[in-house]
CSV table of C-alpha atoms in Angstrom, one decimal:
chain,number,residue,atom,x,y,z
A,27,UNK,CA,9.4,5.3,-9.9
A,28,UNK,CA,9.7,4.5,-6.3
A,29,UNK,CA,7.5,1.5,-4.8
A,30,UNK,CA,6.6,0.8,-1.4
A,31,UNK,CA,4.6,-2.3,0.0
A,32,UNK,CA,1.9,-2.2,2.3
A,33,UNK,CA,1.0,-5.8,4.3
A,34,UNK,CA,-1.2,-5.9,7.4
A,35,UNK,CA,-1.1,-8.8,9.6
A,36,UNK,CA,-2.9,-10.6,12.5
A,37,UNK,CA,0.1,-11.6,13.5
A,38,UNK,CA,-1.2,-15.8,12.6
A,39,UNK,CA,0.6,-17.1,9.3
A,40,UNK,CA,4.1,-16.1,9.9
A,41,UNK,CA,5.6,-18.6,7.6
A,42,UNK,CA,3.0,-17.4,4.8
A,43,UNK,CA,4.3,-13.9,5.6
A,44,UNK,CA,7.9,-14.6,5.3
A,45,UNK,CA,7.4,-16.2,2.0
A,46,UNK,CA,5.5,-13.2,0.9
A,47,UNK,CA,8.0,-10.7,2.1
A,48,UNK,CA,10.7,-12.9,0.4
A,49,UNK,CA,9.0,-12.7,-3.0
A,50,UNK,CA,8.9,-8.9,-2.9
A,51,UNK,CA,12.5,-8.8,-1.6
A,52,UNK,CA,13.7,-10.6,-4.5
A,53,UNK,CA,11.9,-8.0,-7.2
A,54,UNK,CA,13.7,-7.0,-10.1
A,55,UNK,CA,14.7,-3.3,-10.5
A,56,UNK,CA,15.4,-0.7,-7.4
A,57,UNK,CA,14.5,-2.6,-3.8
A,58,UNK,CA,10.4,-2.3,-2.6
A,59,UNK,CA,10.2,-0.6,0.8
A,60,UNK,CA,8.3,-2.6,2.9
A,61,UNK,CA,5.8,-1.9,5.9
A,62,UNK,CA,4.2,-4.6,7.7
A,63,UNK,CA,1.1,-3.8,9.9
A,64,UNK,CA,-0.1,-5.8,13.2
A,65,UNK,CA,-3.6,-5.1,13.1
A,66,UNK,CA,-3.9,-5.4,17.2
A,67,UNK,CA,-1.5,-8.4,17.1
A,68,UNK,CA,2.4,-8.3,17.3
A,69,UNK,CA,4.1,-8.6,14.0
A,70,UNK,CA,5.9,-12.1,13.7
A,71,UNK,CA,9.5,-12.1,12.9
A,72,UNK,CA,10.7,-10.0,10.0
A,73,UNK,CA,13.8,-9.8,7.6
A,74,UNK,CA,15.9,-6.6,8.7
A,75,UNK,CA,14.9,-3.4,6.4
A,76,UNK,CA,11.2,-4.4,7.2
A,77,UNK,CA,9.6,-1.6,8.8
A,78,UNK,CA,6.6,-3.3,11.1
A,79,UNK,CA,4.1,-0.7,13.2
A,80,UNK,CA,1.8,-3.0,15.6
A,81,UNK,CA,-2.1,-1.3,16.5
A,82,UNK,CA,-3.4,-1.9,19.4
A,83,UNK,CA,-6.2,-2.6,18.4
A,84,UNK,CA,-7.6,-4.3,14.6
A,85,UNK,CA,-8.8,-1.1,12.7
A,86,UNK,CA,-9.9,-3.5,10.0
A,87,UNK,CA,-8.4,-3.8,6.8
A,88,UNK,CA,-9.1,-0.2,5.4
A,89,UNK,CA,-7.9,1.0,8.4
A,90,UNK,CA,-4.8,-1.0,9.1
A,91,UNK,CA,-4.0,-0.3,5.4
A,92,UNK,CA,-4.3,3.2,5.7
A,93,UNK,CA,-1.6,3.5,8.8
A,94,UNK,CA,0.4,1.7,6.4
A,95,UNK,CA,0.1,4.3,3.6
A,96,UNK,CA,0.5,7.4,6.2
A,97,UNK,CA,4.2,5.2,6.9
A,98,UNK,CA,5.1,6.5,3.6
A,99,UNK,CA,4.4,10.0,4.7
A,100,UNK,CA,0.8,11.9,4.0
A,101,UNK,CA,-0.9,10.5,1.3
A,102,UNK,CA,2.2,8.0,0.7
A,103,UNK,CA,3.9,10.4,-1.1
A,104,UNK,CA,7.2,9.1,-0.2
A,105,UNK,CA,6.9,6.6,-2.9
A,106,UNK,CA,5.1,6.9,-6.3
A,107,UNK,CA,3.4,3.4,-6.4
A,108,UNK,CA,2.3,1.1,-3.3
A,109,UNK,CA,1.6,-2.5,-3.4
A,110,UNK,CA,-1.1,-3.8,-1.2
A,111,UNK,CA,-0.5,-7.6,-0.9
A,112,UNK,CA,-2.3,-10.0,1.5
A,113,UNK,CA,0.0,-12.0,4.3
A,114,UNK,CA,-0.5,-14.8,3.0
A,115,UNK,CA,-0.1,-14.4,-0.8
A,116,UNK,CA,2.9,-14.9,-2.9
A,117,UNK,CA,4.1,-12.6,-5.8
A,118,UNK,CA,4.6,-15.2,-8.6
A,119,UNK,CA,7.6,-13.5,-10.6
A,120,UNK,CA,10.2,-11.3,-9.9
A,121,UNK,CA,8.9,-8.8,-12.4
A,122,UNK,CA,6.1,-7.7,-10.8
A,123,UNK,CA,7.1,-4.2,-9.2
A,124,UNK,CA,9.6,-3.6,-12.6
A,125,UNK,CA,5.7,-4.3,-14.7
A,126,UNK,CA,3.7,-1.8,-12.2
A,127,UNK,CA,6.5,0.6,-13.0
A,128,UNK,CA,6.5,0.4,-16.7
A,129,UNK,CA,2.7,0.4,-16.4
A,130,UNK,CA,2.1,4.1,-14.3
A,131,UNK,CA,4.5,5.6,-16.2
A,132,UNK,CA,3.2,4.3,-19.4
A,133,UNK,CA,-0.3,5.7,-18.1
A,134,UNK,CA,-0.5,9.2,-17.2
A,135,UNK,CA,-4.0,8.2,-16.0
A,136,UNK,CA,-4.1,5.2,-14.8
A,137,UNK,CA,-4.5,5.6,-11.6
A,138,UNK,CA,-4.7,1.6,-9.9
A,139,UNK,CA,-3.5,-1.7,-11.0
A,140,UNK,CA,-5.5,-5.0,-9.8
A,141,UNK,CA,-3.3,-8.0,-9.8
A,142,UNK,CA,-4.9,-11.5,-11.3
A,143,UNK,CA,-5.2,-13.8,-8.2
A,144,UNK,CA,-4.3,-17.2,-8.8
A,145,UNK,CA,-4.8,-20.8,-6.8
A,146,UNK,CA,-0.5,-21.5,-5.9
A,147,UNK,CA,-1.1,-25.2,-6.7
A,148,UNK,CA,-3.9,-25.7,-9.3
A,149,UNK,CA,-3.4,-21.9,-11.4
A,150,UNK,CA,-7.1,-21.4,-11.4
A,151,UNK,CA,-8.4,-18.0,-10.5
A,152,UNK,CA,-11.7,-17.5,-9.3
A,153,UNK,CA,-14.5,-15.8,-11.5
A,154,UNK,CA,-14.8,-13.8,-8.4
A,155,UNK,CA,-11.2,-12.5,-8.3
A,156,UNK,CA,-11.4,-11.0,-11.7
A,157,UNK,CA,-13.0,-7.8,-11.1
A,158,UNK,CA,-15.6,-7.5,-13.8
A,159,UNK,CA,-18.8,-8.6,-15.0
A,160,UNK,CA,-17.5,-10.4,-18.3
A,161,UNK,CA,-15.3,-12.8,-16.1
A,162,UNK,CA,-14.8,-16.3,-18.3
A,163,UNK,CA,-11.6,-15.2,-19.2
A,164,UNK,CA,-9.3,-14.6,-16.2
A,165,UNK,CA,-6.5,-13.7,-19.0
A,166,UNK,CA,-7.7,-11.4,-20.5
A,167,UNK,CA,-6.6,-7.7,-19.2
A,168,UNK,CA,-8.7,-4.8,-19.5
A,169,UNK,CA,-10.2,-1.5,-18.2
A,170,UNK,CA,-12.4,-2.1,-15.2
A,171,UNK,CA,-14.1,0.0,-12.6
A,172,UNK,CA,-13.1,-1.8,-9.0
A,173,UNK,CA,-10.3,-3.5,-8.2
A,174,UNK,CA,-9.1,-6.4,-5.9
A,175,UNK,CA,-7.9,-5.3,-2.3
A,176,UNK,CA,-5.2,-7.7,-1.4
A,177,UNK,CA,-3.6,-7.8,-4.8
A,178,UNK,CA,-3.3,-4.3,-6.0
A,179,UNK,CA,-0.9,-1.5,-7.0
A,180,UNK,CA,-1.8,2.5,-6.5
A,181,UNK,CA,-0.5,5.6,-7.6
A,182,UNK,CA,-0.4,7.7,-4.4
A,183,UNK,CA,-1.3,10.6,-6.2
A,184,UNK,CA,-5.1,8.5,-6.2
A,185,UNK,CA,-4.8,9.3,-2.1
A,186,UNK,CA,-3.5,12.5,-2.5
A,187,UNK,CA,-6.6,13.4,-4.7
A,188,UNK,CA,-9.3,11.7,-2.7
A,189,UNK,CA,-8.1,10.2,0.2
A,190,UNK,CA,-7.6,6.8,1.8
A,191,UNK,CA,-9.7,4.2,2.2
A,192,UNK,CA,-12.9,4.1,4.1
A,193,UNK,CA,-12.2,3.3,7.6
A,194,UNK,CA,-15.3,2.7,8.9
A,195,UNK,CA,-15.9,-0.2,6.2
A,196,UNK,CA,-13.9,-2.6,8.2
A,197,UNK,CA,-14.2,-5.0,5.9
A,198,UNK,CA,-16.3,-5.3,3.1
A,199,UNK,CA,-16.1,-2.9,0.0
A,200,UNK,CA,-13.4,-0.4,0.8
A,201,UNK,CA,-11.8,-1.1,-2.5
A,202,UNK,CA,-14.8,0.0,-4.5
A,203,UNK,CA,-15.5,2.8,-2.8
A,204,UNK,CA,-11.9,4.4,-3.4
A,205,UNK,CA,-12.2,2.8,-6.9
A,206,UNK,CA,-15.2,4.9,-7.8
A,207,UNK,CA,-13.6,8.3,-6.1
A,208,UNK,CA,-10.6,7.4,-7.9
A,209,UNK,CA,-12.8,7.1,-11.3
A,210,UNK,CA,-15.0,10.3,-10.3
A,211,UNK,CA,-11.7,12.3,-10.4
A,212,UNK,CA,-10.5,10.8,-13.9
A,213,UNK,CA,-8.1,8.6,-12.5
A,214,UNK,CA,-8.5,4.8,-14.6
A,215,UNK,CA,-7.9,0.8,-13.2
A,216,UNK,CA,-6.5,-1.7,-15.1
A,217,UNK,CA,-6.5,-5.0,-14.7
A,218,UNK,CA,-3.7,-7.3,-15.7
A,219,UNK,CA,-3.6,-11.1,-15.9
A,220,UNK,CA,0.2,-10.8,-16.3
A,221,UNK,CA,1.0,-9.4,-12.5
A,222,UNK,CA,0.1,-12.8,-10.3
A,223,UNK,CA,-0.5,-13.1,-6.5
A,224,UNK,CA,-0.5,-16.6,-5.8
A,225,UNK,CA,-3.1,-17.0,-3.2
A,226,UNK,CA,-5.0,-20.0,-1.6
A,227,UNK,CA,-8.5,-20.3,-3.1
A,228,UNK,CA,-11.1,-19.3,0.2
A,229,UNK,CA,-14.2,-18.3,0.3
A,230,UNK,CA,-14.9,-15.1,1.4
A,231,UNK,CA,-18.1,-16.1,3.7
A,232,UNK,CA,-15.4,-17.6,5.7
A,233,UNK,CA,-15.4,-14.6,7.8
A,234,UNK,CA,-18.2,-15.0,10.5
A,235,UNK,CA,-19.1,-11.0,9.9
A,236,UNK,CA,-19.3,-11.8,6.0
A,237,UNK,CA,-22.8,-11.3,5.3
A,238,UNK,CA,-23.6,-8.3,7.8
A,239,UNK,CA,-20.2,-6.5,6.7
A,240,UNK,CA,-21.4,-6.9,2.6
A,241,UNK,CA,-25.0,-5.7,3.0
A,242,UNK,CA,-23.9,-2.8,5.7
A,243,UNK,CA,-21.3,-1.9,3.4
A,244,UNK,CA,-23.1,-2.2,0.5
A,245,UNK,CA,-26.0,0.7,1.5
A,246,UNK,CA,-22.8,3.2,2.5
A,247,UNK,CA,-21.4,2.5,-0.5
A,248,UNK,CA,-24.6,3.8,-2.4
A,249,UNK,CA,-25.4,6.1,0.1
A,250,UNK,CA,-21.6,7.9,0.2
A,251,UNK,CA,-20.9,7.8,-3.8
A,252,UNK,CA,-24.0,7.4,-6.1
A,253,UNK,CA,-26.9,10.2,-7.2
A,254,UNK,CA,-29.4,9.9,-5.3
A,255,UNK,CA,-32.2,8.9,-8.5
A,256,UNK,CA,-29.5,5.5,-8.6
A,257,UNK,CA,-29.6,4.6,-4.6
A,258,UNK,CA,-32.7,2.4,-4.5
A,259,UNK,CA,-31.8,1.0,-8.1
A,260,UNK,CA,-28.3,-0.1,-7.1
A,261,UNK,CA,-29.8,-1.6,-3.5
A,262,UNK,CA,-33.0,-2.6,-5.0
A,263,UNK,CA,-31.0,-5.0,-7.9
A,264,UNK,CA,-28.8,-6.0,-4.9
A,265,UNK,CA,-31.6,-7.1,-3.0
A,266,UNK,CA,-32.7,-9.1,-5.4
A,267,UNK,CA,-29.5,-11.0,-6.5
A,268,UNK,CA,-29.2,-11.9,-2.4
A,269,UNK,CA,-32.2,-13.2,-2.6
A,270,UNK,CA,-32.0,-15.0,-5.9
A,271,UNK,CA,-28.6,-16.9,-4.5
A,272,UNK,CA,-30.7,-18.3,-1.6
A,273,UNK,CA,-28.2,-18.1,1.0
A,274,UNK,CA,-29.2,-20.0,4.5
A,275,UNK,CA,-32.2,-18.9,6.9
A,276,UNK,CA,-28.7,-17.8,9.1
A,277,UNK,CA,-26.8,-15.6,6.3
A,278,UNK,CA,-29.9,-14.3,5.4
A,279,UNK,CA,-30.9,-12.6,8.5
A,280,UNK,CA,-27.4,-11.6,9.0
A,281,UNK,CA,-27.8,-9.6,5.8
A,282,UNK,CA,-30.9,-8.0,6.3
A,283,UNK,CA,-29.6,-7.0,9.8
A,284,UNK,CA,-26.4,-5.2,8.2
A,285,UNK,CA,-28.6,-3.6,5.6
A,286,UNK,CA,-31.2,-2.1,7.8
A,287,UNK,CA,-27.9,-0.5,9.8
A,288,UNK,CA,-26.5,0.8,6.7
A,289,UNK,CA,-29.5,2.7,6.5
A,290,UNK,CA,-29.7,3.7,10.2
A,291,UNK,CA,-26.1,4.3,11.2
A,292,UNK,CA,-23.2,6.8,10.0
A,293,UNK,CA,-21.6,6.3,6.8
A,294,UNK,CA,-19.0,9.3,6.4
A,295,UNK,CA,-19.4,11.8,4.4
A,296,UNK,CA,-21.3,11.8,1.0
A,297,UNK,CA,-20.1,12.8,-2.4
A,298,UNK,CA,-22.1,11.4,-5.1
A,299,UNK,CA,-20.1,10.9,-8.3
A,300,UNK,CA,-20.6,12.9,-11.4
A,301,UNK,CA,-23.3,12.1,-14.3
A,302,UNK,CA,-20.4,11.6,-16.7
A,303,UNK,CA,-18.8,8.9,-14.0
A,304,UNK,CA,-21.6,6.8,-14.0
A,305,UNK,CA,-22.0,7.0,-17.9
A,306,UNK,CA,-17.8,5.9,-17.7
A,307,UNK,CA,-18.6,3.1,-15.8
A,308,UNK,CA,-21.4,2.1,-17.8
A,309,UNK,CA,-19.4,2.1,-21.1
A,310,UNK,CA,-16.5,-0.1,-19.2
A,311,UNK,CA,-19.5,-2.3,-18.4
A,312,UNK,CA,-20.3,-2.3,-15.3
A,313,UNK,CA,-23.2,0.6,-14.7
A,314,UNK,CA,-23.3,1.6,-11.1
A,315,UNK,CA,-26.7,-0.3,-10.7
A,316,UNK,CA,-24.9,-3.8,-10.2
């Protein structure tokens, strides 16, 4: 199977980036093609056979990664698998591609791969990185029902089937909407502990838009992919897990502004997933209510 990479840039850790480019360079098995995106930046130097596109403009990261998948033609279909990797992460082994490859065509179904996300100097992974609700055990591989954005592996049939990522997200999200498309159309997501993206351990309120983005996001989300009975439910039990985590007077007036415009603004166009999705994703454990 043919894999591509996908990185998008601001154009700020070039060092990070060349360390990252190096790891996938030095894969095992037939070379990764590799695009690199300047999300309204220049791209910093790259190694020759890097492909680089530079935006005029940041599209966010659903967006910038999106003009990366077109690169491999529509829908990506150029290449079988593409690796989504953040700029400044580091594939940990040079088996990593050669794994993703044994793992799709193992898989019929499976449709994306979510990479475990560890600290480079201390190991640790964060219970947040592992994407599901039972998350002690960053180890342990399993099904799950979303998957983690800068760490990933997708077939591009996935795009071909239901399209890209969410543009208008920005940031915030994108990778469980497509993840519960993907799941709506029978595609699965695995995630395994043995495919390792080193990665400095941030937090993601980091981002000055953080709390705005994740309650904005989180009403299109509902309001694009879910039956309409489990809308308020879903928002409702978010609502009340924000409020429970008692974020400051600042955050939380942030987040009630983004969620009263994902109410009141555009969110693309809706197609709420089947009955016999949401009882899937209730039987992987994680019912589309939380």
């Amino acid at each position: 199977m043919k894999v591509g990479a996908v990185i998008i840039t601001m154009g700020n850790r070039p060092e990070e980036l060349r360390a990252l480019l190096d790891s996938v360079a030095k894969q095992d098995g037939d070379p990764v093609e590799v695009v690199v995106v300047g999300n309204g930046s220049p791209v910093p130097d790259v190694p020759e056979g890097v492909r680089t596109i530079e935006l005029p403009e940041n599209l966010g990261i659903p967006g910038g990664r999106n003009v990366g998948i077109e690169a491999f033609g529509p829908a990506g279909r150029d290449v079988d698998i593409l690796l989504f990797l953040d700029d400044d992460g580091l594939l940990a082994g040079h088996d990593t591609a050669e794994l993703c490859r044994r793992a799709f065509e193992a898989d019929p179904k499976l449709g994306i791969v979510s990479f475990r996300i560890a600290d480079p100097d201390t190991g640790v992974t964060q219970r947040r990185h592992v994407p599901r609700l039972r998350a002690s055990d960053p180890m342990r591989s399993s099904r799950v029902t979303t998957f983690l954005g800068g760490a990933n592996a997708v077939r591009t049939r996935v795009f071909a089937d239901v399209g890209g990522l969410p543009d208008e997200f920005f940031y915030a999200h994108e990778e469980t909407d497509l993840a519960w498309r993907a799941l709506d159309a029978g595609w699965m997501i695995d995630y395994r502990s043995d495919m390792v993206l080193y990665h400095p351990t941030t937090a993601p309120s980091r981002h000055a838009v953080y709390h705005r983005m994740v309650a904005r996001n989180r009403v299109w989300l509902a309001r694009r992919n879910l039956p309409a009975p489990l809308v308020p439910v879903y928002l409702g039990v978010w609502l009340l897990l924000t409020l429970v985590r008692r974020p400051s007077r600042s955050a939380l007036r942030a987040w009630f502004g983004g969620f009263r415009e994902g109410w009141t603004t555009p969110c693309g166009r809706r197609r709420p997933m089947k009955w016999r999705t949401v009882w899937r994703l209730t039987r992987l454990g994680r019912p589309p209510v939380i």
